[in-house]
Amino acid sequence: MNEIKTTRFHFVELAENVYAAIAPAEGLDITDAGLMDNFSNAGLVLRGGGLVCDTCFDLPHAKELLAFSEEKLGHAPQTVVNTHGHWDHYWGNQVFTGARIIGHRDMSKDCAGDKNKVPVFKLLHGSRFVQNLLSRLMGGQFKGFIPEGKPFQMVVKQTEHDFDLTGVIPTPPTEWIDGKTVLDCGGTSVEVIPVGAVHSSSDTVIWLPKEKVLFAGDIFADCSLPMNLDAARRWLKVLDYILDELQPAFIVPGHGEVYDPVRAESQRSYFRALIDRFEQSYTDTITEQELLKKVDLSDFVDHRPRLAWIMAVKTMLKEKRKAK
Ligand SMILES: [Zn+2]
């Protein structure tokens, strides 16, 4: 596969002029939660008018996507599609001036109030004091799961490729869709497929049926975690739809490297195991520590950070207790 490295991305050509824009992702570990240094990816269809799928977190990343696209297309891409309304996937939208920006209508729920998040994230990202404070607070929550002698750290590693939220004005889509929408990119069919509220208030995948490439947003990402048991069940159905019906050759996840079908299958096994073990182990009187011990998904630790399943179980338990 043709790969081109730039300052902040490596662009992997999955089909002619169809690229995964992969930002380096740090593996999340229980002792290093990697607060905000887990960069997000984008996808590019650089044919016809050009289409960008997600625009990353900050303007330097978004500008690099734009520059790469302009070089290949000879002009700025005319369409942006957002997979969901989380900051790390759409805050670069403002760089694509003049493009139509498309997203599912319910995504607006997650974008609301994002203006206020910019200064908060700047503080979290820029202040060692705040990071150390958070590490101490969260370290307490994960007691018993932290290997001995390794303190829980929630610290941003400052690198030259780091985030810079200067100038970000969260810019939601300008065109809302309610269902599956087919776009044309220089004769290439691009299907925008909403899959419901799974990881966020509204998730959408972008599918190139001929090229068998899927831009999946956070439906695929090693660190993704379901908020509750129902969301986990819905998520598993979406994985069934993607893997059994669409059958992609390549999946570009919201974070991390491109998935091949084998890696994708491991994500499905993980979700099945998470749901099955949670359902089998849960009782109204079980404590969180007992449940975590019973559900134990450390057999997936090769593909999935320990923190992901621990947080998933904790969150799902909290939601279940709340619903009672
Ligand atoms: Zn994300």
mmCIF file with all atom_site columns, C-alpha atoms in Angstrom, residues 96-302:
data_model
loop_
_atom_site.group_PDB
_atom_site.id
_atom_site.type_symbol
_atom_site.label_atom_id
_atom_site.label_alt_id
_atom_site.label_comp_id
_atom_site.label_asym_id
_atom_site.label_entity_id
_atom_site.label_seq_id
_atom_site.pdbx_PDB_ins_code
_atom_site.Cartn_x
_atom_site.Cartn_y
_atom_site.Cartn_z
_atom_site.occupancy
_atom_site.B_iso_or_equiv
_atom_site.pdbx_formal_charge
_atom_site.auth_seq_id
_atom_site.auth_comp_id
_atom_site.auth_asym_id
_atom_site.auth_atom_id
_atom_site.pdbx_PDB_model_num
ATOM 1   C CA . PHE A 1 96  ? -12.956 23.803  4.938   1.00 0.00 ? 96  PHE A CA 1
ATOM 2   C CA . THR A 1 97  ? -14.545 27.110  4.038   1.00 0.00 ? 97  THR A CA 1
ATOM 3   C CA . GLY A 1 98  ? -16.972 26.895  1.122   1.00 0.00 ? 98  GLY A CA 1
ATOM 4   C CA . ALA A 1 99  ? -17.466 23.122  1.448   1.00 0.00 ? 99  ALA A CA 1
ATOM 5   C CA . ARG A 1 100 ? -20.864 21.655  2.210   1.00 0.00 ? 100 ARG A CA 1
ATOM 6   C CA . ILE A 1 101 ? -20.624 20.023  5.625   1.00 0.00 ? 101 ILE A CA 1
ATOM 7   C CA . ILE A 1 102 ? -22.945 17.062  6.118   1.00 0.00 ? 102 ILE A CA 1
ATOM 8   C CA . GLY A 1 103 ? -23.962 15.312  9.335   1.00 0.00 ? 103 GLY A CA 1
ATOM 9   C CA . HIS A 1 104 ? -26.892 13.393  10.778  1.00 0.00 ? 104 HIS A CA 1
ATOM 10  C CA . ARG A 1 105 ? -29.482 15.645  12.414  1.00 0.00 ? 105 ARG A CA 1
ATOM 11  C CA . ASP A 1 106 ? -29.099 14.136  15.899  1.00 0.00 ? 106 ASP A CA 1
ATOM 12  C CA . MET A 1 107 ? -25.393 14.911  15.885  1.00 0.00 ? 107 MET A CA 1
ATOM 13  C CA . SER A 1 108 ? -26.365 18.489  16.772  1.00 0.00 ? 108 SER A CA 1
ATOM 14  C CA . LYS A 1 109 ? -27.201 17.279  20.317  1.00 0.00 ? 109 LYS A CA 1
ATOM 15  C CA . ASP A 1 110 ? -23.518 16.562  20.926  1.00 0.00 ? 110 ASP A CA 1
ATOM 16  C CA . CYS A 1 111 ? -22.297 19.773  19.281  1.00 0.00 ? 111 CYS A CA 1
ATOM 17  C CA . ALA A 1 112 ? -24.482 21.998  21.469  1.00 0.00 ? 112 ALA A CA 1
ATOM 18  C CA . GLY A 1 113 ? -22.430 23.916  24.007  1.00 0.00 ? 113 GLY A CA 1
ATOM 19  C CA . ASP A 1 114 ? -19.097 22.961  22.462  1.00 0.00 ? 114 ASP A CA 1
ATOM 20  C CA . LYS A 1 115 ? -17.960 26.588  22.445  1.00 0.00 ? 115 LYS A CA 1
ATOM 21  C CA . ASN A 1 116 ? -17.636 26.360  26.239  1.00 0.00 ? 116 ASN A CA 1
ATOM 22  C CA . LYS A 1 117 ? -15.569 23.179  25.971  1.00 0.00 ? 117 LYS A CA 1
ATOM 23  C CA . VAL A 1 118 ? -12.721 24.867  24.084  1.00 0.00 ? 118 VAL A CA 1
ATOM 24  C CA . PRO A 1 119 ? -11.276 26.756  27.126  1.00 0.00 ? 119 PRO A CA 1
ATOM 25  C CA . VAL A 1 120 ? -11.810 23.704  29.380  1.00 0.00 ? 120 VAL A CA 1
ATOM 26  C CA . PHE A 1 121 ? -9.884  21.447  26.999  1.00 0.00 ? 121 PHE A CA 1
ATOM 27  C CA . LYS A 1 122 ? -7.165  24.051  26.650  1.00 0.00 ? 122 LYS A CA 1
ATOM 28  C CA . LEU A 1 123 ? -6.761  23.991  30.430  1.00 0.00 ? 123 LEU A CA 1
ATOM 29  C CA . LEU A 1 124 ? -6.781  20.165  30.643  1.00 0.00 ? 124 LEU A CA 1
ATOM 30  C CA . HIS A 1 125 ? -4.264  19.953  27.884  1.00 0.00 ? 125 HIS A CA 1
ATOM 31  C CA . GLY A 1 126 ? -1.969  22.747  28.963  1.00 0.00 ? 126 GLY A CA 1
ATOM 32  C CA . SER A 1 127 ? -1.786  22.444  32.742  1.00 0.00 ? 127 SER A CA 1
ATOM 33  C CA . ARG A 1 128 ? 0.390   19.804  34.421  1.00 0.00 ? 128 ARG A CA 1
ATOM 34  C CA . PHE A 1 129 ? -1.225  20.799  37.725  1.00 0.00 ? 129 PHE A CA 1
ATOM 35  C CA . VAL A 1 130 ? -4.723  19.904  36.478  1.00 0.00 ? 130 VAL A CA 1
ATOM 36  C CA . GLN A 1 131 ? -3.421  16.683  34.901  1.00 0.00 ? 131 GLN A CA 1
ATOM 37  C CA . ASN A 1 132 ? -1.765  15.592  38.145  1.00 0.00 ? 132 ASN A CA 1
ATOM 38  C CA . LEU A 1 133 ? -4.889  16.405  40.129  1.00 0.00 ? 133 LEU A CA 1
ATOM 39  C CA . LEU A 1 134 ? -7.013  14.331  37.747  1.00 0.00 ? 134 LEU A CA 1
ATOM 40  C CA . SER A 1 135 ? -4.499  11.484  37.914  1.00 0.00 ? 135 SER A CA 1
ATOM 41  C CA . ARG A 1 136 ? -4.871  11.369  41.668  1.00 0.00 ? 136 ARG A CA 1
ATOM 42  C CA . LEU A 1 137 ? -8.670  11.445  41.530  1.00 0.00 ? 137 LEU A CA 1
ATOM 43  C CA . MET A 1 138 ? -8.910  8.781   38.825  1.00 0.00 ? 138 MET A CA 1
ATOM 44  C CA . GLY A 1 139 ? -6.120  6.652   40.312  1.00 0.00 ? 139 GLY A CA 1
ATOM 45  C CA . GLY A 1 140 ? -8.387  6.093   43.331  1.00 0.00 ? 140 GLY A CA 1
ATOM 46  C CA . GLN A 1 141 ? -11.144 4.799   41.058  1.00 0.00 ? 141 GLN A CA 1
ATOM 47  C CA . PHE A 1 142 ? -8.914  2.167   39.492  1.00 0.00 ? 142 PHE A CA 1
ATOM 48  C CA . LYS A 1 143 ? -7.401  0.902   42.729  1.00 0.00 ? 143 LYS A CA 1
ATOM 49  C CA . GLY A 1 144 ? -6.847  -2.836  42.524  1.00 0.00 ? 144 GLY A CA 1
ATOM 50  C CA . PHE A 1 145 ? -6.268  -2.751  38.767  1.00 0.00 ? 145 PHE A CA 1
ATOM 51  C CA . ILE A 1 146 ? -3.070  -0.747  38.732  1.00 0.00 ? 146 ILE A CA 1
ATOM 52  C CA . PRO A 1 147 ? 0.082   -2.871  38.559  1.00 0.00 ? 147 PRO A CA 1
ATOM 53  C CA . GLU A 1 148 ? 2.214   -2.443  41.650  1.00 0.00 ? 148 GLU A CA 1
ATOM 54  C CA . GLY A 1 149 ? 4.741   0.374   41.558  1.00 0.00 ? 149 GLY A CA 1
ATOM 55  C CA . LYS A 1 150 ? 3.081   2.045   38.537  1.00 0.00 ? 150 LYS A CA 1
ATOM 56  C CA . PRO A 1 151 ? 1.103   5.126   39.491  1.00 0.00 ? 151 PRO A CA 1
ATOM 57  C CA . PHE A 1 152 ? -1.986  5.988   37.476  1.00 0.00 ? 152 PHE A CA 1
ATOM 58  C CA . GLN A 1 153 ? -1.090  8.924   35.286  1.00 0.00 ? 153 GLN A CA 1
ATOM 59  C CA . MET A 1 154 ? -3.335  11.067  33.189  1.00 0.00 ? 154 MET A CA 1
ATOM 60  C CA . VAL A 1 155 ? -0.712  13.178  31.578  1.00 0.00 ? 155 VAL A CA 1
ATOM 61  C CA . VAL A 1 156 ? -0.423  14.664  28.127  1.00 0.00 ? 156 VAL A CA 1
ATOM 62  C CA . LYS A 1 157 ? 2.871   13.961  26.482  1.00 0.00 ? 157 LYS A CA 1
ATOM 63  C CA . GLN A 1 158 ? 3.916   17.215  24.895  1.00 0.00 ? 158 GLN A CA 1
ATOM 64  C CA . THR A 1 159 ? 5.303   16.616  21.421  1.00 0.00 ? 159 THR A CA 1
ATOM 65  C CA . GLU A 1 160 ? 5.806   18.778  18.383  1.00 0.00 ? 160 GLU A CA 1
ATOM 66  C CA . HIS A 1 161 ? 2.752   17.111  16.821  1.00 0.00 ? 161 HIS A CA 1
ATOM 67  C CA . ASP A 1 162 ? 0.595   17.984  19.759  1.00 0.00 ? 162 ASP A CA 1
ATOM 68  C CA . PHE A 1 163 ? -2.790  19.637  19.802  1.00 0.00 ? 163 PHE A CA 1
ATOM 69  C CA . ASP A 1 164 ? -3.129  23.347  19.538  1.00 0.00 ? 164 ASP A CA 1
ATOM 70  C CA . LEU A 1 165 ? -6.664  24.522  20.112  1.00 0.00 ? 165 LEU A CA 1
ATOM 71  C CA . THR A 1 166 ? -5.850  28.132  19.253  1.00 0.00 ? 166 THR A CA 1
ATOM 72  C CA . GLY A 1 167 ? -8.494  29.663  17.008  1.00 0.00 ? 167 GLY A CA 1
ATOM 73  C CA . VAL A 1 168 ? -10.953 26.756  17.184  1.00 0.00 ? 168 VAL A CA 1
ATOM 74  C CA . ILE A 1 169 ? -14.575 27.813  16.704  1.00 0.00 ? 169 ILE A CA 1
ATOM 75  C CA . PRO A 1 170 ? -16.647 24.596  16.770  1.00 0.00 ? 170 PRO A CA 1
ATOM 76  C CA . THR A 1 171 ? -18.469 24.565  13.425  1.00 0.00 ? 171 THR A CA 1
ATOM 77  C CA . PRO A 1 172 ? -21.294 22.008  13.143  1.00 0.00 ? 172 PRO A CA 1
ATOM 78  C CA . PRO A 1 173 ? -22.550 20.713  9.781   1.00 0.00 ? 173 PRO A CA 1
ATOM 79  C CA . THR A 1 174 ? -24.445 23.038  7.467   1.00 0.00 ? 174 THR A CA 1
ATOM 80  C CA . GLU A 1 175 ? -26.563 20.256  5.940   1.00 0.00 ? 175 GLU A CA 1
ATOM 81  C CA . TRP A 1 176 ? -28.433 17.735  8.077   1.00 0.00 ? 176 TRP A CA 1
ATOM 82  C CA . ILE A 1 177 ? -29.426 14.303  6.851   1.00 0.00 ? 177 ILE A CA 1
ATOM 83  C CA . ASP A 1 178 ? -32.075 12.002  8.345   1.00 0.00 ? 178 ASP A CA 1
ATOM 84  C CA . GLY A 1 179 ? -31.245 8.741   6.611   1.00 0.00 ? 179 GLY A CA 1
ATOM 85  C CA . LYS A 1 180 ? -28.927 7.017   4.170   1.00 0.00 ? 180 LYS A CA 1
ATOM 86  C CA . THR A 1 181 ? -27.628 9.464   1.570   1.00 0.00 ? 181 THR A CA 1
ATOM 87  C CA . VAL A 1 182 ? -25.638 8.590   -1.542  1.00 0.00 ? 182 VAL A CA 1
ATOM 88  C CA . LEU A 1 183 ? -23.092 11.135  -2.782  1.00 0.00 ? 183 LEU A CA 1
ATOM 89  C CA . ASP A 1 184 ? -21.143 11.155  -6.017  1.00 0.00 ? 184 ASP A CA 1
ATOM 90  C CA . CYS A 1 185 ? -17.431 11.874  -6.033  1.00 0.00 ? 185 CYS A CA 1
ATOM 91  C CA . GLY A 1 186 ? -16.278 11.988  -9.674  1.00 0.00 ? 186 GLY A CA 1
ATOM 92  C CA . GLY A 1 187 ? -18.308 8.863   -10.517 1.00 0.00 ? 187 GLY A CA 1
ATOM 93  C CA . THR A 1 188 ? -17.498 7.133   -7.215  1.00 0.00 ? 188 THR A CA 1
ATOM 94  C CA . SER A 1 189 ? -20.491 6.244   -5.118  1.00 0.00 ? 189 SER A CA 1
ATOM 95  C CA . VAL A 1 190 ? -20.090 7.316   -1.471  1.00 0.00 ? 190 VAL A CA 1
ATOM 96  C CA . GLU A 1 191 ? -22.811 6.074   0.880   1.00 0.00 ? 191 GLU A CA 1
ATOM 97  C CA . VAL A 1 192 ? -23.382 8.046   4.077   1.00 0.00 ? 192 VAL A CA 1
ATOM 98  C CA . ILE A 1 193 ? -25.117 5.581   6.427   1.00 0.00 ? 193 ILE A CA 1
ATOM 99  C CA . PRO A 1 194 ? -26.455 6.659   9.832   1.00 0.00 ? 194 PRO A CA 1
ATOM 100 C CA . VAL A 1 195 ? -26.347 3.703   12.241  1.00 0.00 ? 195 VAL A CA 1
ATOM 101 C CA . GLY A 1 196 ? -28.119 5.245   15.248  1.00 0.00 ? 196 GLY A CA 1
ATOM 102 C CA . ALA A 1 197 ? -27.060 6.289   18.739  1.00 0.00 ? 197 ALA A CA 1
ATOM 103 C CA . VAL A 1 198 ? -24.256 3.879   19.529  1.00 0.00 ? 198 VAL A CA 1
ATOM 104 C CA . HIS A 1 199 ? -21.088 5.631   20.637  1.00 0.00 ? 199 HIS A CA 1
ATOM 105 C CA . SER A 1 200 ? -22.637 9.136   20.601  1.00 0.00 ? 200 SER A CA 1
ATOM 106 C CA . SER A 1 201 ? -26.095 10.681  20.119  1.00 0.00 ? 201 SER A CA 1
ATOM 107 C CA . SER A 1 202 ? -25.804 9.792   16.464  1.00 0.00 ? 202 SER A CA 1
ATOM 108 C CA . ASP A 1 203 ? -23.204 7.762   14.591  1.00 0.00 ? 203 ASP A CA 1
ATOM 109 C CA . THR A 1 204 ? -22.694 7.589   10.860  1.00 0.00 ? 204 THR A CA 1
ATOM 110 C CA . VAL A 1 205 ? -20.377 5.476   8.732   1.00 0.00 ? 205 VAL A CA 1
ATOM 111 C CA . ILE A 1 206 ? -19.165 6.346   5.238   1.00 0.00 ? 206 ILE A CA 1
ATOM 112 C CA . TRP A 1 207 ? -19.029 3.438   2.820   1.00 0.00 ? 207 TRP A CA 1
ATOM 113 C CA . LEU A 1 208 ? -17.438 3.085   -0.608  1.00 0.00 ? 208 LEU A CA 1
ATOM 114 C CA . PRO A 1 209 ? -19.131 -0.090  -1.907  1.00 0.00 ? 209 PRO A CA 1
ATOM 115 C CA . LYS A 1 210 ? -16.934 -0.594  -4.965  1.00 0.00 ? 210 LYS A CA 1
ATOM 116 C CA . GLU A 1 211 ? -13.655 0.012   -3.135  1.00 0.00 ? 211 GLU A CA 1
ATOM 117 C CA . LYS A 1 212 ? -14.906 -1.828  -0.015  1.00 0.00 ? 212 LYS A CA 1
ATOM 118 C CA . VAL A 1 213 ? -13.519 0.905   2.211   1.00 0.00 ? 213 VAL A CA 1
ATOM 119 C CA . LEU A 1 214 ? -15.382 1.985   5.352   1.00 0.00 ? 214 LEU A CA 1
ATOM 120 C CA . PHE A 1 215 ? -14.719 5.187   7.289   1.00 0.00 ? 215 PHE A CA 1
ATOM 121 C CA . ALA A 1 216 ? -16.176 4.099   10.599  1.00 0.00 ? 216 ALA A CA 1
ATOM 122 C CA . GLY A 1 217 ? -15.644 6.952   13.059  1.00 0.00 ? 217 GLY A CA 1
ATOM 123 C CA . ASP A 1 218 ? -15.551 5.637   16.608  1.00 0.00 ? 218 ASP A CA 1
ATOM 124 C CA . ILE A 1 219 ? -17.729 2.599   15.850  1.00 0.00 ? 219 ILE A CA 1
ATOM 125 C CA . PHE A 1 220 ? -14.304 1.066   15.386  1.00 0.00 ? 220 PHE A CA 1
ATOM 126 C CA . ALA A 1 221 ? -11.603 2.332   17.747  1.00 0.00 ? 221 ALA A CA 1
ATOM 127 C CA . ASP A 1 222 ? -9.725  0.332   20.355  1.00 0.00 ? 222 ASP A CA 1
ATOM 128 C CA . CYS A 1 223 ? -10.561 2.789   23.106  1.00 0.00 ? 223 CYS A CA 1
ATOM 129 C CA . SER A 1 224 ? -14.319 3.087   22.371  1.00 0.00 ? 224 SER A CA 1
ATOM 130 C CA . LEU A 1 225 ? -16.621 2.230   25.234  1.00 0.00 ? 225 LEU A CA 1
ATOM 131 C CA . PRO A 1 226 ? -20.379 1.794   25.374  1.00 0.00 ? 226 PRO A CA 1
ATOM 132 C CA . MET A 1 227 ? -22.249 3.985   27.865  1.00 0.00 ? 227 MET A CA 1
ATOM 133 C CA . ASN A 1 228 ? -24.774 1.336   28.882  1.00 0.00 ? 228 ASN A CA 1
ATOM 134 C CA . LEU A 1 229 ? -25.906 -2.215  28.201  1.00 0.00 ? 229 LEU A CA 1
ATOM 135 C CA . ASP A 1 230 ? -28.485 -1.190  25.587  1.00 0.00 ? 230 ASP A CA 1
ATOM 136 C CA . ALA A 1 231 ? -25.904 0.859   23.699  1.00 0.00 ? 231 ALA A CA 1
ATOM 137 C CA . ALA A 1 232 ? -23.535 -2.120  23.796  1.00 0.00 ? 232 ALA A CA 1
ATOM 138 C CA . ARG A 1 233 ? -26.256 -4.353  22.322  1.00 0.00 ? 233 ARG A CA 1
ATOM 139 C CA . ARG A 1 234 ? -26.987 -1.785  19.601  1.00 0.00 ? 234 ARG A CA 1
ATOM 140 C CA . TRP A 1 235 ? -23.265 -1.464  18.925  1.00 0.00 ? 235 TRP A CA 1
ATOM 141 C CA . LEU A 1 236 ? -22.970 -5.226  18.430  1.00 0.00 ? 236 LEU A CA 1
ATOM 142 C CA . LYS A 1 237 ? -25.867 -5.130  15.892  1.00 0.00 ? 237 LYS A CA 1
ATOM 143 C CA . VAL A 1 238 ? -24.065 -2.364  13.978  1.00 0.00 ? 238 VAL A CA 1
ATOM 144 C CA . LEU A 1 239 ? -20.898 -4.484  13.955  1.00 0.00 ? 239 LEU A CA 1
ATOM 145 C CA . ASP A 1 240 ? -22.966 -7.420  12.603  1.00 0.00 ? 240 ASP A CA 1
ATOM 146 C CA . TYR A 1 241 ? -24.359 -5.181  9.851   1.00 0.00 ? 241 TYR A CA 1
ATOM 147 C CA . ILE A 1 242 ? -20.910 -3.887  8.901   1.00 0.00 ? 242 ILE A CA 1
ATOM 148 C CA . LEU A 1 243 ? -19.051 -7.194  9.024   1.00 0.00 ? 243 LEU A CA 1
ATOM 149 C CA . ASP A 1 244 ? -21.769 -9.498  7.622   1.00 0.00 ? 244 ASP A CA 1
ATOM 150 C CA . GLU A 1 245 ? -23.539 -7.238  5.113   1.00 0.00 ? 245 GLU A CA 1
ATOM 151 C CA . LEU A 1 246 ? -21.051 -4.601  3.999   1.00 0.00 ? 246 LEU A CA 1
ATOM 152 C CA . GLN A 1 247 ? -17.997 -6.866  4.401   1.00 0.00 ? 247 GLN A CA 1
ATOM 153 C CA . PRO A 1 248 ? -15.335 -4.149  4.141   1.00 0.00 ? 248 PRO A CA 1
ATOM 154 C CA . ALA A 1 249 ? -11.779 -4.954  3.089   1.00 0.00 ? 249 ALA A CA 1
ATOM 155 C CA . PHE A 1 250 ? -10.474 -1.971  5.065   1.00 0.00 ? 250 PHE A CA 1
ATOM 156 C CA . ILE A 1 251 ? -11.942 -0.115  8.000   1.00 0.00 ? 251 ILE A CA 1
ATOM 157 C CA . VAL A 1 252 ? -10.571 3.288   8.931   1.00 0.00 ? 252 VAL A CA 1
ATOM 158 C CA . PRO A 1 253 ? -11.242 3.640   12.675  1.00 0.00 ? 253 PRO A CA 1
ATOM 159 C CA . GLY A 1 254 ? -11.761 6.895   14.545  1.00 0.00 ? 254 GLY A CA 1
ATOM 160 C CA . HIS A 1 255 ? -8.466  6.310   16.330  1.00 0.00 ? 255 HIS A CA 1
ATOM 161 C CA . GLY A 1 256 ? -5.562  3.973   15.643  1.00 0.00 ? 256 GLY A CA 1
ATOM 162 C CA . GLU A 1 257 ? -4.345  2.039   12.622  1.00 0.00 ? 257 GLU A CA 1
ATOM 163 C CA . VAL A 1 258 ? -6.466  0.688   9.735   1.00 0.00 ? 258 VAL A CA 1
ATOM 164 C CA . TYR A 1 259 ? -8.352  -2.520  10.591  1.00 0.00 ? 259 TYR A CA 1
ATOM 165 C CA . ASP A 1 260 ? -8.306  -5.514  8.286   1.00 0.00 ? 260 ASP A CA 1
ATOM 166 C CA . PRO A 1 261 ? -11.193 -8.043  8.491   1.00 0.00 ? 261 PRO A CA 1
ATOM 167 C CA . VAL A 1 262 ? -9.386  -10.173 11.122  1.00 0.00 ? 262 VAL A CA 1
ATOM 168 C CA . ARG A 1 263 ? -8.800  -7.225  13.438  1.00 0.00 ? 263 ARG A CA 1
ATOM 169 C CA . ALA A 1 264 ? -12.395 -6.101  12.863  1.00 0.00 ? 264 ALA A CA 1
ATOM 170 C CA . GLU A 1 265 ? -13.657 -9.524  13.893  1.00 0.00 ? 265 GLU A CA 1
ATOM 171 C CA . SER A 1 266 ? -11.750 -9.217  17.177  1.00 0.00 ? 266 SER A CA 1
ATOM 172 C CA . GLN A 1 267 ? -13.712 -6.037  17.932  1.00 0.00 ? 267 GLN A CA 1
ATOM 173 C CA . ARG A 1 268 ? -16.948 -7.996  17.493  1.00 0.00 ? 268 ARG A CA 1
ATOM 174 C CA . SER A 1 269 ? -15.734 -10.828 19.764  1.00 0.00 ? 269 SER A CA 1
ATOM 175 C CA . TYR A 1 270 ? -14.805 -8.250  22.374  1.00 0.00 ? 270 TYR A CA 1
ATOM 176 C CA . PHE A 1 271 ? -18.272 -6.687  22.372  1.00 0.00 ? 271 PHE A CA 1
ATOM 177 C CA . ARG A 1 272 ? -19.945 -10.108 22.489  1.00 0.00 ? 272 ARG A CA 1
ATOM 178 C CA . ALA A 1 273 ? -17.778 -11.083 25.460  1.00 0.00 ? 273 ALA A CA 1
ATOM 179 C CA . LEU A 1 274 ? -18.403 -7.771  27.216  1.00 0.00 ? 274 LEU A CA 1
ATOM 180 C CA . ILE A 1 275 ? -22.190 -8.123  26.915  1.00 0.00 ? 275 ILE A CA 1
ATOM 181 C CA . ASP A 1 276 ? -22.330 -11.866 27.702  1.00 0.00 ? 276 ASP A CA 1
ATOM 182 C CA . ARG A 1 277 ? -20.032 -11.664 30.723  1.00 0.00 ? 277 ARG A CA 1
ATOM 183 C CA . PHE A 1 278 ? -21.767 -8.556  32.067  1.00 0.00 ? 278 PHE A CA 1
ATOM 184 C CA . GLU A 1 279 ? -25.217 -10.146 31.736  1.00 0.00 ? 279 GLU A CA 1
ATOM 185 C CA . GLN A 1 280 ? -24.078 -13.434 33.287  1.00 0.00 ? 280 GLN A CA 1
ATOM 186 C CA . SER A 1 281 ? -22.335 -11.758 36.211  1.00 0.00 ? 281 SER A CA 1
ATOM 187 C CA . TYR A 1 282 ? -24.626 -8.881  37.105  1.00 0.00 ? 282 TYR A CA 1
ATOM 188 C CA . THR A 1 283 ? -26.870 -9.155  40.151  1.00 0.00 ? 283 THR A CA 1
ATOM 189 C CA . ASP A 1 284 ? -28.687 -6.372  41.988  1.00 0.00 ? 284 ASP A CA 1
ATOM 190 C CA . THR A 1 285 ? -26.394 -6.743  44.986  1.00 0.00 ? 285 THR A CA 1
ATOM 191 C CA . ILE A 1 286 ? -23.014 -7.258  43.308  1.00 0.00 ? 286 ILE A CA 1
ATOM 192 C CA . THR A 1 287 ? -20.309 -4.709  44.130  1.00 0.00 ? 287 THR A CA 1
ATOM 193 C CA . GLU A 1 288 ? -18.318 -2.982  41.434  1.00 0.00 ? 288 GLU A CA 1
ATOM 194 C CA . GLN A 1 289 ? -15.077 -4.737  42.417  1.00 0.00 ? 289 GLN A CA 1
ATOM 195 C CA . GLU A 1 290 ? -16.764 -8.166  42.331  1.00 0.00 ? 290 GLU A CA 1
ATOM 196 C CA . LEU A 1 291 ? -18.317 -7.431  38.947  1.00 0.00 ? 291 LEU A CA 1
ATOM 197 C CA . LEU A 1 292 ? -15.007 -6.249  37.470  1.00 0.00 ? 292 LEU A CA 1
ATOM 198 C CA . LYS A 1 293 ? -13.352 -9.468  38.649  1.00 0.00 ? 293 LYS A CA 1
ATOM 199 C CA . LYS A 1 294 ? -16.100 -11.625 37.139  1.00 0.00 ? 294 LYS A CA 1
ATOM 200 C CA . VAL A 1 295 ? -16.392 -9.815  33.804  1.00 0.00 ? 295 VAL A CA 1
ATOM 201 C CA . ASP A 1 296 ? -12.582 -9.706  33.380  1.00 0.00 ? 296 ASP A CA 1
ATOM 202 C CA . LEU A 1 297 ? -11.768 -9.072  29.717  1.00 0.00 ? 297 LEU A CA 1
ATOM 203 C CA . SER A 1 298 ? -8.018  -9.088  30.054  1.00 0.00 ? 298 SER A CA 1
ATOM 204 C CA . ASP A 1 299 ? -7.942  -11.883 27.429  1.00 0.00 ? 299 ASP A CA 1
ATOM 205 C CA . PHE A 1 300 ? -8.481  -9.048  24.895  1.00 0.00 ? 300 PHE A CA 1
ATOM 206 C CA . VAL A 1 301 ? -5.631  -6.960  26.199  1.00 0.00 ? 301 VAL A CA 1
ATOM 207 C CA . ASP A 1 302 ? -3.556  -7.438  23.023  1.00 0.00 ? 302 ASP A CA 1
#
